[in-house]
PDB file of C-alpha atoms and ligand atoms in Angstrom:
ATOM      1  CA  MET A 224     -58.527 -79.373  67.267  1.00  0.00           C
ATOM      2  CA  LYS A 225     -61.150 -76.785  68.060  1.00  0.00           C
ATOM      3  CA  ALA A 226     -64.315 -78.082  69.678  1.00  0.00           C
ATOM      4  CA  TRP A 227     -67.490 -76.611  71.118  1.00  0.00           C
ATOM      5  CA  ALA A 228     -67.590 -78.544  74.344  1.00  0.00           C
ATOM      6  CA  VAL A 229     -69.529 -79.012  77.549  1.00  0.00           C
ATOM      7  CA  VAL A 230     -67.034 -77.861  80.191  1.00  0.00           C
ATOM      8  CA  ALA A 231     -69.515 -77.938  83.087  1.00  0.00           C
ATOM      9  CA  HIS A 232     -72.972 -79.491  83.080  1.00  0.00           C
ATOM     10  CA  GLY A 233     -75.661 -76.886  82.538  1.00  0.00           C
ATOM     11  CA  ALA A 234     -73.181 -74.145  81.591  1.00  0.00           C
ATOM     12  CA  PRO A 235     -72.830 -72.612  78.103  1.00  0.00           C
ATOM     13  CA  LEU A 236     -70.640 -74.612  75.696  1.00  0.00           C
ATOM     14  CA  GLU A 237     -67.137 -73.230  75.266  1.00  0.00           C
ATOM     15  CA  CYS A 238     -64.789 -73.330  72.297  1.00  0.00           C
ATOM     16  CA  VAL A 239     -61.798 -75.293  73.565  1.00  0.00           C
ATOM     17  CA  GLU A 240     -58.689 -76.916  72.147  1.00  0.00           C
ATOM     18  CA  LEU A 241     -58.689 -80.737  72.393  1.00  0.00           C
ATOM     19  CA  PRO A 242     -56.097 -83.247  71.178  1.00  0.00           C
ATOM     20  CA  ASP A 243     -56.500 -84.331  67.537  1.00  0.00           C
ATOM     21  CA  PRO A 244     -57.779 -87.931  67.419  1.00  0.00           C
ATOM     22  CA  GLU A 245     -55.147 -90.422  66.286  1.00  0.00           C
ATOM     23  CA  PRO A 246     -56.475 -93.285  64.145  1.00  0.00           C
ATOM     24  CA  ALA A 247     -55.159 -96.801  64.802  1.00  0.00           C
ATOM     25  CA  GLY A 248     -56.097-100.124  63.255  1.00  0.00           C
ATOM     26  CA  THR A 249     -59.299 -99.656  61.296  1.00  0.00           C
ATOM     27  CA  ASP A 250     -60.228 -96.290  62.884  1.00  0.00           C
ATOM     28  CA  VAL A 251     -61.378 -93.559  60.504  1.00  0.00           C
ATOM     29  CA  VAL A 252     -61.130 -89.819  61.263  1.00  0.00           C
ATOM     30  CA  VAL A 253     -63.568 -87.426  59.619  1.00  0.00           C
ATOM     31  CA  GLU A 254     -63.545 -83.651  59.494  1.00  0.00           C
ATOM     32  CA  VAL A 255     -67.080 -82.675  60.438  1.00  0.00           C
ATOM     33  CA  THR A 256     -69.021 -80.916  57.686  1.00  0.00           C
ATOM     34  CA  ARG A 257     -72.481 -81.098  59.313  1.00  0.00           C
ATOM     35  CA  CYS A 258     -73.811 -82.173  62.701  1.00  0.00           C
ATOM     36  CA  GLY A 259     -77.358 -82.331  64.028  1.00  0.00           C
ATOM     37  CA  VAL A 260     -78.556 -81.500  67.503  1.00  0.00           C
ATOM     38  CA  CYS A 261     -80.920 -83.877  69.303  1.00  0.00           C
ATOM     39  CA  HIS A 262     -82.312 -84.309  72.779  1.00  0.00           C
ATOM     40  CA  SER A 263     -79.520 -86.759  73.694  1.00  0.00           C
ATOM     41  CA  ASP A 264     -77.153 -83.805  73.371  1.00  0.00           C
ATOM     42  CA  LEU A 265     -79.228 -81.992  75.972  1.00  0.00           C
ATOM     43  CA  HIS A 266     -78.885 -84.993  78.305  1.00  0.00           C
ATOM     44  CA  LEU A 267     -75.104 -84.825  77.883  1.00  0.00           C
ATOM     45  CA  TRP A 268     -75.202 -81.079  78.537  1.00  0.00           C
ATOM     46  CA  HIS A 269     -77.482 -81.521  81.555  1.00  0.00           C
ATOM     47  CA  GLY A 270     -75.313 -84.334  82.972  1.00  0.00           C
ATOM     48  CA  GLY A 271     -77.533 -87.378  82.663  1.00  0.00           C
ATOM     49  CA  TYR A 272     -80.836 -89.075  82.121  1.00  0.00           C
ATOM     50  CA  ASP A 273     -83.968 -89.024  84.287  1.00  0.00           C
ATOM     51  CA  LEU A 274     -84.930 -92.703  84.350  1.00  0.00           C
ATOM     52  CA  GLY A 275     -88.164 -92.094  86.229  1.00  0.00           C
ATOM     53  CA  GLY A 276     -89.011 -93.258  89.731  1.00  0.00           C
ATOM     54  CA  GLY A 277     -86.393 -90.925  91.171  1.00  0.00           C
ATOM     55  CA  LYS A 278     -83.535 -92.665  89.340  1.00  0.00           C
ATOM     56  CA  PHE A 279     -80.896 -90.696  87.468  1.00  0.00           C
ATOM     57  CA  LEU A 280     -78.185 -92.082  85.161  1.00  0.00           C
ATOM     58  CA  ALA A 281     -75.227 -89.674  85.218  1.00  0.00           C
ATOM     59  CA  VAL A 282     -73.233 -89.444  81.977  1.00  0.00           C
ATOM     60  CA  LYS A 283     -70.020 -89.585  84.044  1.00  0.00           C
ATOM     61  CA  ASP A 284     -71.103 -93.052  85.197  1.00  0.00           C
ATOM     62  CA  ARG A 285     -71.223 -94.070  81.504  1.00  0.00           C
ATOM     63  CA  GLY A 286     -67.601 -92.967  81.104  1.00  0.00           C
ATOM     64  CA  LEU A 287     -68.064 -89.446  79.773  1.00  0.00           C
ATOM     65  CA  LEU A 288     -65.368 -87.034  80.939  1.00  0.00           C
ATOM     66  CA  LEU A 289     -65.512 -83.249  80.543  1.00  0.00           C
ATOM     67  CA  PRO A 290     -64.735 -81.285  78.505  1.00  0.00           C
ATOM     68  CA  ALA A 291     -66.740 -83.221  75.948  1.00  0.00           C
ATOM     69  CA  ALA A 292     -67.986 -82.260  72.503  1.00  0.00           C
ATOM     70  CA  PRO A 293     -71.613 -83.373  71.964  1.00  0.00           C
ATOM     71  CA  GLY A 294     -73.078 -84.279  68.576  1.00  0.00           C
ATOM     72  CA  HIS A 295     -73.738 -87.820  67.325  1.00  0.00           C
ATOM     73  CA  GLU A 296     -75.578 -87.001  64.060  1.00  0.00           C
ATOM     74  CA  ILE A 297     -72.440 -86.464  62.069  1.00  0.00           C
ATOM     75  CA  VAL A 298     -71.540 -86.027  58.419  1.00  0.00           C
ATOM     76  CA  GLY A 299     -67.864 -85.639  57.723  1.00  0.00           C
ATOM     77  CA  ARG A 300     -65.111 -85.831  55.145  1.00  0.00           C
ATOM     78  CA  VAL A 301     -62.516 -88.582  55.626  1.00  0.00           C
ATOM     79  CA  VAL A 302     -59.161 -86.981  56.424  1.00  0.00           C
ATOM     80  CA  ARG A 303     -57.176 -89.828  58.030  1.00  0.00           C
ATOM     81  CA  PHE A 304     -57.510 -93.532  58.748  1.00  0.00           C
ATOM     82  CA  GLY A 305     -55.615 -96.330  60.416  1.00  0.00           C
ATOM     83  CA  PRO A 306     -53.403 -98.741  58.451  1.00  0.00           C
ATOM     84  CA  ASP A 307     -56.033-101.498  58.478  1.00  0.00           C
ATOM     85  CA  ALA A 308     -59.033 -99.435  57.348  1.00  0.00           C
ATOM     86  CA  THR A 309     -60.639-100.528  54.086  1.00  0.00           C
ATOM     87  CA  GLY A 310     -63.365 -99.119  51.864  1.00  0.00           C
ATOM     88  CA  VAL A 311     -62.558 -95.479  52.551  1.00  0.00           C
ATOM     89  CA  ALA A 312     -60.564 -92.834  50.728  1.00  0.00           C
ATOM     90  CA  ILE A 313     -59.366 -89.401  51.745  1.00  0.00           C
ATOM     91  CA  GLY A 314     -62.058 -86.910  50.812  1.00  0.00           C
ATOM     92  CA  ASP A 315     -65.035 -89.305  51.025  1.00  0.00           C
ATOM     93  CA  GLU A 316     -68.028 -87.570  52.617  1.00  0.00           C
ATOM     94  CA  ARG A 317     -69.897 -90.012  54.865  1.00  0.00           C
ATOM     95  CA  VAL A 318     -72.557 -90.302  57.528  1.00  0.00           C
ATOM     96  CA  VAL A 319     -71.124 -91.622  60.807  1.00  0.00           C
ATOM     97  CA  TYR A 320     -72.876 -94.515  62.537  1.00  0.00           C
ATOM     98  CA  PRO A 321     -72.674 -93.401  66.176  1.00  0.00           C
ATOM     99  CA  TRP A 322     -73.916 -96.279  68.365  1.00  0.00           C
ATOM    100  CA  ILE A 323     -70.620 -98.089  68.691  1.00  0.00           C
ATOM    101  CA  GLY A 324     -70.133-100.802  71.281  1.00  0.00           C
ATOM    102  CA  CYS A 325     -66.977-102.383  72.659  1.00  0.00           C
ATOM    103  CA  GLY A 326     -67.055-105.223  70.134  1.00  0.00           C
ATOM    104  CA  GLN A 327     -66.207-107.714  72.890  1.00  0.00           C
ATOM    105  CA  CYS A 328     -69.330-108.329  74.984  1.00  0.00           C
ATOM    106  CA  ASP A 329     -72.418-110.533  74.492  1.00  0.00           C
ATOM    107  CA  ARG A 330     -74.533-107.510  73.468  1.00  0.00           C
ATOM    108  CA  CYS A 331     -72.054-106.572  70.761  1.00  0.00           C
ATOM    109  CA  ALA A 332     -71.847-110.211  69.589  1.00  0.00           C
ATOM    110  CA  ALA A 333     -75.641-110.147  69.232  1.00  0.00           C
ATOM    111  CA  GLU A 334     -75.363-106.918  67.138  1.00  0.00           C
ATOM    112  CA  GLU A 335     -77.048-105.008  69.965  1.00  0.00           C
ATOM    113  CA  ASP A 336     -74.150-102.617  70.385  1.00  0.00           C
ATOM    114  CA  ASN A 337     -76.612 -99.845  71.240  1.00  0.00           C
ATOM    115  CA  LEU A 338     -77.115-101.760  74.513  1.00  0.00           C
ATOM    116  CA  CYS A 339     -73.380-102.309  75.192  1.00  0.00           C
ATOM    117  CA  LEU A 340     -72.296-101.121  78.636  1.00  0.00           C
ATOM    118  CA  ASN A 341     -68.870-100.076  77.314  1.00  0.00           C
ATOM    119  CA  GLN A 342     -69.839 -97.885  74.387  1.00  0.00           C
ATOM    120  CA  ARG A 343     -67.439 -95.666  72.443  1.00  0.00           C
ATOM    121  CA  SER A 344     -70.109 -93.593  70.767  1.00  0.00           C
ATOM    122  CA  PRO A 345     -69.028 -90.208  69.417  1.00  0.00           C
ATOM    123  CA  GLY A 346     -71.006 -87.395  70.967  1.00  0.00           C
ATOM    124  CA  ALA A 347     -72.206 -89.609  73.830  1.00  0.00           C
ATOM    125  CA  ILE A 348     -69.113 -91.189  75.393  1.00  0.00           C
ATOM    126  CA  VAL A 349     -66.237 -89.717  73.407  1.00  0.00           C
ATOM    127  CA  ASN A 350     -65.946 -86.392  71.589  1.00  0.00           C
ATOM    128  CA  GLY A 351     -68.560 -85.943  68.875  1.00  0.00           C
ATOM    129  CA  GLY A 352     -69.452 -83.726  65.968  1.00  0.00           C
ATOM    130  CA  PHE A 353     -69.253 -80.400  67.788  1.00  0.00           C
ATOM    131  CA  ALA A 354     -65.502 -80.937  67.424  1.00  0.00           C
ATOM    132  CA  ARG A 355     -63.689 -80.340  64.124  1.00  0.00           C
ATOM    133  CA  LEU A 356     -62.477 -83.954  63.930  1.00  0.00           C
ATOM    134  CA  VAL A 357     -64.193 -87.187  64.982  1.00  0.00           C
ATOM    135  CA  LYS A 358     -62.551 -90.588  65.284  1.00  0.00           C
ATOM    136  CA  VAL A 359     -64.855 -93.426  64.296  1.00  0.00           C
ATOM    137  CA  PRO A 360     -63.767 -96.792  65.677  1.00  0.00           C
ATOM    138  CA  PRO A 361     -64.751-100.109  64.087  1.00  0.00           C
ATOM    139  CA  ASN A 362     -68.436-101.014  64.416  1.00  0.00           C
ATOM    140  CA  PRO A 363     -70.895-103.513  62.930  1.00  0.00           C
ATOM    141  CA  ALA A 364     -72.296-100.923  60.544  1.00  0.00           C
ATOM    142  CA  GLY A 365     -68.880-100.494  58.967  1.00  0.00           C
ATOM    143  CA  HIS A 366     -68.105 -97.041  60.408  1.00  0.00           C
ATOM    144  CA  LEU A 367     -69.790 -94.984  57.787  1.00  0.00           C
ATOM    145  CA  ALA A 368     -72.658 -94.906  55.347  1.00  0.00           C
ATOM    146  CA  GLY A 369     -72.908 -93.258  51.962  1.00  0.00           C
ATOM    147  CA  GLY A 370     -69.992 -92.686  49.680  1.00  0.00           C
TER     148      GLY A 370
HETATM  149 ZN1   ZN B 488     -79.929 -88.331  68.501  1.00  0.00          ZN
HETATM  150 ZN1   ZN B 489     -69.953-104.347  73.948  1.00  0.00          ZN
END
């Protein structure tokens, strides 16, 4: 798939070819129709987060590998899904819930997956909406809103 990706922190995005995401289980893949830009995307582009007091959280230390497509404010049309996905149909246009935890840890069990240390969030940890396709793994919000 084509993706506008960060290939080096602080450098212009480049249009690159990345592997198409393969849905398994209850994963859903959407073809992006719209994607916002927010300051978190600039952190990804810059390479991390200034935590104050001289501390810096590097996105690579959160598991982000380059090249990476930013964009976590995603609307897309469902094009594929895993064999166990329910409540979706090909062609549905949905908003993607991006703050997706591991589903295994205490934070995720407490429905605080935005605080999970092993996130799988599109556009923050894995490829996001600046790519043509986005895989949305299972999450407490049920993948997707709207319908
Ligand atoms: Zn944002
Ligand atoms: Zn977790």
